[in-house]
mmCIF file of C-alpha atoms in Angstrom:
data_model
loop_
_atom_site.group_PDB
_atom_site.id
_atom_site.type_symbol
_atom_site.label_atom_id
_atom_site.label_comp_id
_atom_site.label_asym_id
_atom_site.label_seq_id
_atom_site.Cartn_x
_atom_site.Cartn_y
_atom_site.Cartn_z
ATOM 1 C CA MET H 912 2.006 -20.203 -44.139
ATOM 2 C CA SER H 913 -1.554 -19.952 -42.864
ATOM 3 C CA THR H 914 -3.339 -16.663 -43.403
ATOM 4 C CA ASP H 915 -6.094 -17.465 -40.917
ATOM 5 C CA THR H 916 -6.773 -14.709 -38.414
ATOM 6 C CA PRO H 917 -6.104 -15.953 -34.888
ATOM 7 C CA PRO H 918 -9.136 -15.969 -32.620
ATOM 8 C CA ALA H 919 -9.557 -13.025 -30.295
ATOM 9 C CA THR H 920 -8.471 -13.633 -26.727
ATOM 10 C CA THR H 921 -11.442 -14.346 -24.496
ATOM 11 C CA PRO H 922 -11.327 -12.300 -21.270
ATOM 12 C CA ASP H 923 -10.880 -14.387 -18.144
ATOM 13 C CA PRO H 924 -14.016 -13.764 -16.056
ATOM 14 C CA SER H 925 -12.320 -14.826 -12.831
ATOM 15 C CA ARG H 926 -9.508 -12.328 -13.434
ATOM 16 C CA SER H 927 -12.024 -9.588 -14.112
ATOM 17 C CA ALA H 928 -13.972 -10.421 -10.963
ATOM 18 C CA VAL H 929 -10.871 -10.239 -8.778
ATOM 19 C CA LEU H 930 -9.747 -6.963 -10.330
ATOM 20 C CA GLU H 931 -13.204 -5.399 -10.028
ATOM 21 C CA SER H 932 -13.432 -6.442 -6.383
ATOM 22 C CA VAL H 933 -10.094 -4.826 -5.562
ATOM 23 C CA LEU H 934 -10.905 -1.697 -7.571
ATOM 24 C CA ALA H 935 -14.211 -1.331 -5.730
ATOM 25 C CA ASP H 936 -12.421 -1.490 -2.385
ATOM 26 C CA LEU H 937 -9.741 0.923 -3.626
ATOM 27 C CA GLU H 938 -12.456 3.381 -4.652
ATOM 28 C CA ALA H 939 -14.154 3.075 -1.268
ATOM 29 C CA GLU H 940 -10.878 3.620 0.583
ATOM 30 C CA SER H 941 -10.045 6.626 -1.616
ATOM 31 C CA ASP H 942 -13.512 8.126 -1.149
ATOM 32 C CA GLN H 943 -13.161 7.778 2.620
ATOM 33 C CA LEU H 944 -9.942 9.811 2.598
ATOM 34 C CA ASP H 945 -11.397 12.242 0.073
ATOM 35 C CA ALA H 946 -14.273 12.960 2.447
ATOM 36 C CA ILE H 947 -11.771 13.985 5.135
ATOM 37 C CA VAL H 948 -9.590 16.287 3.049
ATOM 38 C CA ALA H 949 -12.288 17.805 0.829
ATOM 39 C CA GLY H 950 -13.642 19.898 3.699
ATOM 40 C CA LEU H 951 -10.287 21.294 4.808
ATOM 41 C CA ASP H 952 -9.294 24.906 4.404
ATOM 42 C CA ASP H 953 -5.782 25.715 3.201
ATOM 43 C CA ASP H 954 -4.399 25.644 6.748
ATOM 44 C CA GLY H 955 -5.853 22.176 7.261
ATOM 45 C CA TRP H 956 -3.753 20.847 4.403
ATOM 46 C CA THR H 957 -0.610 21.918 6.261
ATOM 47 C CA THR H 958 -1.509 19.878 9.365
ATOM 48 C CA ALA H 959 1.396 17.640 10.387
ATOM 49 C CA THR H 960 0.844 13.877 10.111
ATOM 50 C CA PRO H 961 2.663 10.996 11.838
ATOM 51 C CA ALA H 962 5.096 10.696 8.889
ATOM 52 C CA PRO H 963 8.130 12.848 9.740
ATOM 53 C CA GLY H 964 8.165 15.996 7.603
ATOM 54 C CA TRP H 965 4.882 15.223 5.840
ATOM 55 C CA ASP H 966 1.706 17.224 6.234
ATOM 56 C CA VAL H 967 -1.709 16.330 4.820
ATOM 57 C CA ALA H 968 -0.801 17.761 1.412
ATOM 58 C CA HIS H 969 2.265 15.490 1.260
ATOM 59 C CA GLN H 970 0.125 12.439 2.005
ATOM 60 C CA VAL H 971 -2.318 13.177 -0.822
ATOM 61 C CA ALA H 972 0.513 14.284 -3.113
ATOM 62 C CA HIS H 973 2.266 10.954 -2.598
ATOM 63 C CA LEU H 974 -0.879 9.015 -3.443
ATOM 64 C CA HIS H 975 -1.372 11.128 -6.548
ATOM 65 C CA TRP H 976 2.241 10.718 -7.638
ATOM 66 C CA THR H 977 2.043 6.947 -7.259
ATOM 67 C CA ASP H 978 -1.130 6.897 -9.380
ATOM 68 C CA ILE H 979 0.737 8.888 -12.045
ATOM 69 C CA ALA H 980 3.693 6.515 -11.819
ATOM 70 C CA SER H 981 1.359 3.525 -12.149
ATOM 71 C CA LEU H 982 -0.219 5.035 -15.250
ATOM 72 C CA ALA H 983 3.245 5.601 -16.729
ATOM 73 C CA ALA H 984 4.158 1.980 -15.969
ATOM 74 C CA ILE H 985 1.043 0.723 -17.766
ATOM 75 C CA GLU H 986 1.773 2.909 -20.779
ATOM 76 C CA GLY H 987 5.498 2.105 -20.761
ATOM 77 C CA GLY H 988 7.959 4.073 -22.847
ATOM 78 C CA GLU H 989 9.984 7.152 -21.970
ATOM 79 C CA ALA H 990 7.786 8.424 -19.143
ATOM 80 C CA PHE H 991 8.256 5.335 -17.007
ATOM 81 C CA ALA H 992 11.927 5.081 -17.991
ATOM 82 C CA ALA H 993 12.392 8.601 -16.638
ATOM 83 C CA LEU H 994 10.737 7.621 -13.353
ATOM 84 C CA MET H 995 13.010 4.600 -13.028
ATOM 85 C CA LYS H 996 16.053 6.763 -13.737
ATOM 86 C CA GLY H 997 15.036 9.221 -11.045
ATOM 87 C CA ALA H 998 14.557 6.443 -8.501
ATOM 88 C CA ILE H 999 17.938 4.908 -9.299
ATOM 89 C CA GLU H 1000 19.751 8.235 -9.087
ATOM 90 C CA ASN H 1001 18.146 9.208 -5.772
ATOM 91 C CA PRO H 1002 16.922 5.997 -4.079
ATOM 92 C CA THR H 1003 16.553 7.477 -0.586
ATOM 93 C CA GLY H 1004 15.104 10.866 -1.512
ATOM 94 C CA TYR H 1005 13.144 10.430 -4.726
ATOM 95 C CA VAL H 1006 9.762 9.716 -3.125
ATOM 96 C CA ASP H 1007 10.055 12.632 -0.713
ATOM 97 C CA ALA H 1008 11.154 14.983 -3.500
ATOM 98 C CA GLU H 1009 8.133 14.086 -5.612
ATOM 99 C CA ALA H 1010 5.824 14.512 -2.616
ATOM 100 C CA ASP H 1011 7.366 17.939 -1.946
ATOM 101 C CA ARG H 1012 6.854 18.958 -5.576
ATOM 102 C CA LEU H 1013 3.178 18.019 -5.758
ATOM 103 C CA ALA H 1014 2.378 19.169 -2.219
ATOM 104 C CA ALA H 1015 3.277 22.689 -3.354
ATOM 105 C CA LEU H 1016 0.162 22.764 -5.551
ATOM 106 C CA ALA H 1017 -2.844 24.728 -4.368
ATOM 107 C CA PRO H 1018 -4.906 22.317 -2.214
ATOM 108 C CA GLN H 1019 -7.951 22.288 -4.490
ATOM 109 C CA ASP H 1020 -5.743 21.753 -7.554
ATOM 110 C CA LEU H 1021 -4.028 18.832 -5.831
ATOM 111 C CA LEU H 1022 -7.367 17.355 -4.782
ATOM 112 C CA SER H 1023 -8.730 17.649 -8.321
ATOM 113 C CA ALA H 1024 -5.584 16.103 -9.806
ATOM 114 C CA TRP H 1025 -5.722 13.180 -7.356
ATOM 115 C CA ARG H 1026 -9.356 12.517 -8.206
ATOM 116 C CA ASP H 1027 -8.654 12.562 -11.937
ATOM 117 C CA GLY H 1028 -5.554 10.413 -11.611
ATOM 118 C CA ARG H 1029 -7.191 7.658 -9.634
ATOM 119 C CA ARG H 1030 -10.107 7.456 -12.087
ATOM 120 C CA GLN H 1031 -7.680 7.260 -15.005
ATOM 121 C CA LEU H 1032 -5.694 4.533 -13.279
ATOM 122 C CA ALA H 1033 -8.771 2.371 -12.661
ATOM 123 C CA ALA H 1034 -9.689 2.606 -16.342
ATOM 124 C CA ALA H 1035 -6.132 1.832 -17.423
ATOM 125 C CA LEU H 1036 -5.943 -1.238 -15.175
ATOM 126 C CA ARG H 1037 -9.183 -2.577 -16.639
ATOM 127 C CA ALA H 1038 -7.733 -2.162 -20.139
ATOM 128 C CA VAL H 1039 -4.573 -4.226 -19.545
ATOM 129 C CA PRO H 1040 -4.805 -7.405 -21.679
ATOM 130 C CA ASP H 1041 -5.265 -10.742 -19.920
ATOM 131 C CA GLY H 1042 -1.970 -12.307 -18.883
ATOM 132 C CA GLU H 1043 0.056 -9.114 -19.286
ATOM 133 C CA LYS H 1044 2.230 -7.957 -16.407
ATOM 134 C CA ILE H 1045 3.020 -4.320 -15.636
ATOM 135 C CA ALA H 1046 6.629 -3.258 -15.111
ATOM 136 C CA TRP H 1047 7.289 -1.627 -11.752
ATOM 137 C CA PHE H 1048 10.099 -0.515 -9.454
ATOM 138 C CA GLY H 1049 10.030 -4.026 -8.031
ATOM 139 C CA PRO H 1050 8.860 -7.221 -9.767
ATOM 140 C CA PRO H 1051 6.278 -6.848 -12.584
ATOM 141 C CA MET H 1052 2.675 -6.994 -11.379
ATOM 142 C CA SER H 1053 -0.695 -8.082 -12.681
ATOM 143 C CA PRO H 1054 -3.431 -5.407 -12.802
ATOM 144 C CA ALA H 1055 -5.055 -6.905 -9.689
ATOM 145 C CA SER H 1056 -1.735 -6.847 -7.820
ATOM 146 C CA MET H 1057 -1.128 -3.228 -8.795
ATOM 147 C CA ALA H 1058 -4.647 -2.303 -7.673
ATOM 148 C CA THR H 1059 -3.999 -4.094 -4.370
ATOM 149 C CA ALA H 1060 -0.754 -2.163 -3.927
ATOM 150 C CA ARG H 1061 -2.615 1.108 -4.548
ATOM 151 C CA LEU H 1062 -5.265 0.092 -2.012
ATOM 152 C CA MET H 1063 -2.580 -0.727 0.552
ATOM 153 C CA GLU H 1064 -0.917 2.667 0.115
ATOM 154 C CA THR H 1065 -4.235 4.503 0.261
ATOM 155 C CA TRP H 1066 -5.221 2.550 3.370
ATOM 156 C CA ALA H 1067 -1.936 3.330 5.111
ATOM 157 C CA HIS H 1068 -1.789 7.030 4.243
ATOM 158 C CA SER H 1069 -5.456 7.439 5.138
ATOM 159 C CA ARG H 1070 -4.554 6.299 8.642
ATOM 160 C CA ASP H 1071 -1.835 8.946 8.799
ATOM 161 C CA VAL H 1072 -4.259 11.705 7.815
ATOM 162 C CA ALA H 1073 -6.989 10.461 10.136
ATOM 163 C CA GLU H 1074 -4.574 10.267 13.049
ATOM 164 C CA ALA H 1075 -3.478 13.848 12.407
ATOM 165 C CA PHE H 1076 -7.066 14.975 13.093
ATOM 166 C CA GLY H 1077 -7.862 12.458 15.826
ATOM 167 C CA ILE H 1078 -10.290 10.562 13.587
ATOM 168 C CA GLU H 1079 -10.897 6.859 14.209
ATOM 169 C CA LEU H 1080 -11.467 5.181 10.844
ATOM 170 C CA PRO H 1081 -13.742 2.117 10.595
ATOM 171 C CA ARG H 1082 -12.082 -1.282 10.951
ATOM 172 C CA SER H 1083 -13.410 -2.453 7.597
ATOM 173 C CA ALA H 1084 -12.713 -5.739 5.827
ATOM 174 C CA ARG H 1085 -10.645 -3.827 3.273
ATOM 175 C CA ALA H 1086 -7.772 -4.347 5.678
ATOM 176 C CA LYS H 1087 -7.672 -7.970 4.497
ATOM 177 C CA HIS H 1088 -6.060 -6.858 1.223
ATOM 178 C CA VAL H 1089 -3.368 -5.090 3.231
ATOM 179 C CA ALA H 1090 -2.779 -8.053 5.537
ATOM 180 C CA ASN H 1091 -2.566 -10.424 2.571
ATOM 181 C CA LEU H 1092 -0.006 -8.188 0.895
ATOM 182 C CA GLY H 1093 1.970 -8.121 4.131
ATOM 183 C CA PHE H 1094 2.122 -11.916 4.029
ATOM 184 C CA ARG H 1095 2.986 -12.082 0.329
ATOM 185 C CA THR H 1096 5.884 -9.649 0.690
ATOM 186 C CA ARG H 1097 7.694 -11.609 3.392
ATOM 187 C CA GLY H 1098 10.627 -12.361 1.099
ATOM 188 C CA PHE H 1099 10.879 -8.761 -0.070
ATOM 189 C CA ALA H 1100 11.144 -7.527 3.533
ATOM 190 C CA TYR H 1101 14.390 -9.510 3.812
ATOM 191 C CA LEU H 1102 15.748 -8.573 0.385
ATOM 192 C CA VAL H 1103 15.261 -4.832 0.878
ATOM 193 C CA ARG H 1104 17.381 -5.109 4.018
ATOM 194 C CA GLY H 1105 20.089 -7.115 2.263
ATOM 195 C CA ARG H 1106 19.298 -10.255 4.214
ATOM 196 C CA GLU H 1107 18.894 -13.828 3.049
ATOM 197 C CA VAL H 1108 15.299 -14.957 2.622
ATOM 198 C CA PRO H 1109 14.657 -17.881 4.982
ATOM 199 C CA SER H 1110 13.322 -21.152 3.623
ATOM 200 C CA VAL H 1111 11.254 -21.815 6.744
ATOM 201 C CA PRO H 1112 7.526 -21.349 5.989
ATOM 202 C CA VAL H 1113 5.274 -19.282 8.211
ATOM 203 C CA ARG H 1114 1.537 -19.736 8.665
ATOM 204 C CA VAL H 1115 -0.557 -16.627 9.311
ATOM 205 C CA GLU H 1116 -3.926 -17.050 11.047
ATOM 206 C CA LEU H 1117 -5.690 -13.826 11.985
ATOM 207 C CA VAL H 1118 -9.101 -12.819 13.270
ATOM 208 C CA GLY H 1119 -10.677 -10.626 10.593
ATOM 209 C CA THR H 1120 -12.713 -7.506 11.108
ATOM 210 C CA ASP H 1121 -15.985 -9.429 10.878
ATOM 211 C CA GLY H 1122 -14.794 -12.278 13.088
ATOM 212 C CA GLU H 1123 -13.853 -14.559 10.184
ATOM 213 C CA THR H 1124 -10.395 -16.130 9.836
ATOM 214 C CA TRP H 1125 -7.809 -14.619 7.515
ATOM 215 C CA ALA H 1126 -5.250 -17.340 6.840
ATOM 216 C CA TRP H 1127 -2.287 -17.784 4.504
ATOM 217 C CA GLY H 1128 0.626 -20.189 4.362
ATOM 218 C CA PRO H 1129 0.997 -23.936 4.954
ATOM 219 C CA GLU H 1130 -1.401 -25.267 7.575
ATOM 220 C CA ASP H 1131 1.291 -27.582 8.983
ATOM 221 C CA ALA H 1132 3.956 -24.864 9.367
ATOM 222 C CA GLU H 1133 5.540 -24.854 12.824
ATOM 223 C CA ASN H 1134 6.149 -21.099 12.713
ATOM 224 C CA ARG H 1135 2.929 -19.140 13.002
ATOM 225 C CA VAL H 1136 1.605 -15.606 13.355
ATOM 226 C CA THR H 1137 -1.721 -15.132 15.130
ATOM 227 C CA GLY H 1138 -3.784 -12.235 16.377
ATOM 228 C CA ASP H 1139 -5.917 -9.397 15.087
ATOM 229 C CA GLY H 1140 -6.074 -8.980 11.298
ATOM 230 C CA TYR H 1141 -6.524 -5.212 11.325
ATOM 231 C CA ASP H 1142 -3.588 -4.856 13.702
ATOM 232 C CA PHE H 1143 -1.443 -7.015 11.422
ATOM 233 C CA ALA H 1144 -2.254 -4.621 8.558
ATOM 234 C CA LEU H 1145 -1.115 -1.696 10.730
ATOM 235 C CA LEU H 1146 2.089 -3.557 11.564
ATOM 236 C CA ALA H 1147 2.738 -4.546 7.935
ATOM 237 C CA THR H 1148 2.377 -0.933 6.781
ATOM 238 C CA ARG H 1149 4.693 0.126 9.635
ATOM 239 C CA ARG H 1150 2.031 2.305 11.231
ATOM 240 C CA ARG H 1151 2.383 0.587 14.610
ATOM 241 C CA THR H 1152 5.107 -1.062 16.657
ATOM 242 C CA ARG H 1153 4.787 -4.670 17.741
ATOM 243 C CA ASP H 1154 4.099 -3.534 21.302
ATOM 244 C CA ASP H 1155 1.037 -1.604 20.102
ATOM 245 C CA VAL H 1156 -0.689 -4.424 18.197
ATOM 246 C CA ASP H 1157 -2.423 -7.667 19.078
ATOM 247 C CA VAL H 1158 -0.196 -9.837 16.881
ATOM 248 C CA VAL H 1159 1.886 -12.720 18.226
ATOM 249 C CA ALA H 1160 4.763 -14.683 16.687
ATOM 250 C CA HIS H 1161 5.190 -18.384 17.438
ATOM 251 C CA GLY H 1162 8.639 -19.659 16.486
ATOM 252 C CA ALA H 1163 12.005 -18.065 15.678
ATOM 253 C CA ALA H 1164 11.288 -17.509 11.961
ATOM 254 C CA ALA H 1165 7.952 -15.841 12.691
ATOM 255 C CA GLU H 1166 9.558 -13.734 15.413
ATOM 256 C CA GLU H 1167 12.277 -12.526 13.062
ATOM 257 C CA TRP H 1168 9.813 -11.725 10.292
ATOM 258 C CA LEU H 1169 7.476 -9.638 12.456
ATOM 259 C CA ASP H 1170 10.401 -7.390 13.340
ATOM 260 C CA ILE H 1171 10.822 -6.412 9.662
ATOM 261 C CA VAL H 1172 7.426 -7.065 8.054
ATOM 262 C CA GLN H 1173 6.490 -4.468 5.417
ATOM 263 C CA ALA H 1174 3.769 -4.572 2.797
ATOM 264 C CA PHE H 1175 5.094 -1.741 0.628
ATOM 265 C CA ALA H 1176 7.877 -1.531 -1.948
ATOM 266 C CA GLY H 1177 10.951 0.583 -1.370
ATOM 267 C CA LEU H 1178 13.120 1.200 1.655
ATOM 268 C CA PRO H 1179 11.584 0.555 5.097
ATOM 269 C CA GLY H 1180 12.125 4.084 6.372
ATOM 270 C CA PRO H 1181 12.251 5.018 10.066
ATOM 271 C CA ASP H 1182 10.585 2.823 12.641
ATOM 272 C CA PRO H 1183 7.201 4.000 13.921
ATOM 273 C CA GLN H 1184 7.141 5.515 17.377
ATOM 274 C CA PRO H 1185 5.167 3.805 20.144
ATOM 275 C CA LEU H 1186 1.670 5.224 20.526
ATOM 276 C CA ALA H 1187 2.485 6.491 24.018
ATOM 277 C CA ALA H 1188 5.365 8.590 22.645
ATOM 278 C CA ARG H 1189 3.436 10.352 19.887
ATOM 279 C CA GLN H 1190 2.895 14.035 20.424
ATOM 280 C CA GLY H 1191 1.705 16.749 18.080
ATOM 281 C CA GLY H 1192 1.163 14.407 15.091
ATOM 282 C CA GLU H 1193 4.796 13.313 14.867
ATOM 283 C CA GLY H 1194 6.014 9.759 14.953
ATOM 284 C CA ALA H 1195 5.007 6.907 12.693
ATOM 285 C CA ALA H 1196 6.690 6.269 9.365
#
């Protein structure tokens, strides 16, 4: 038997570049939300948001909890096993219960914990060995995919907080990550509803925030989704109804998919209310 020491694994520079790009956008999206909540007094943290039953503290608490869960998934072992057990035992209420628990923290303590957690997660994602996948509540993910999922959640919940205060956030190109995830999770949107995943391909061609084309799927697909890329991200995170976005389905398969599209893991939750029906910060999921 050879006693030679195997060569050290050489890091994949393309993998690192993709991960660093996503992490940079995640940091920018987090900092944007941080700038909104950092100046709030205690009463501001109790402001209702479009998510039923969630105030600003719940929104930040959920982001912090998911960072903690992601760290536990990277580390593996008993901590993540306990999270999985909790989710299995209470599939419809686990996320809300954890948000309630952390939202009870003093606002500045919650803010500090969220800041620390997201920095720790970025470092942990960078340290995952090349080729290693991270266990999750759904399929295992690469570090870049997990970072993209964290960006998507931060992007979506930032919109909830901004809407609660009547703030119009910039239509930045970071929405492309969210739109891409919405496309990639087409099959999951069917599975989570107990429906058969169709074999018919769908092409997505959207106008990006800088006027460029965001496109995924076979170019020759008969079923297509077209329209505004930022609006598609809002639709895929279930922050808007189809009537409130500039997104169009062409073909029966595309039409069916847009009715259930969701970029996030877990149950779909309640449908968002139309913009015209929203009053007092209540409405969207």
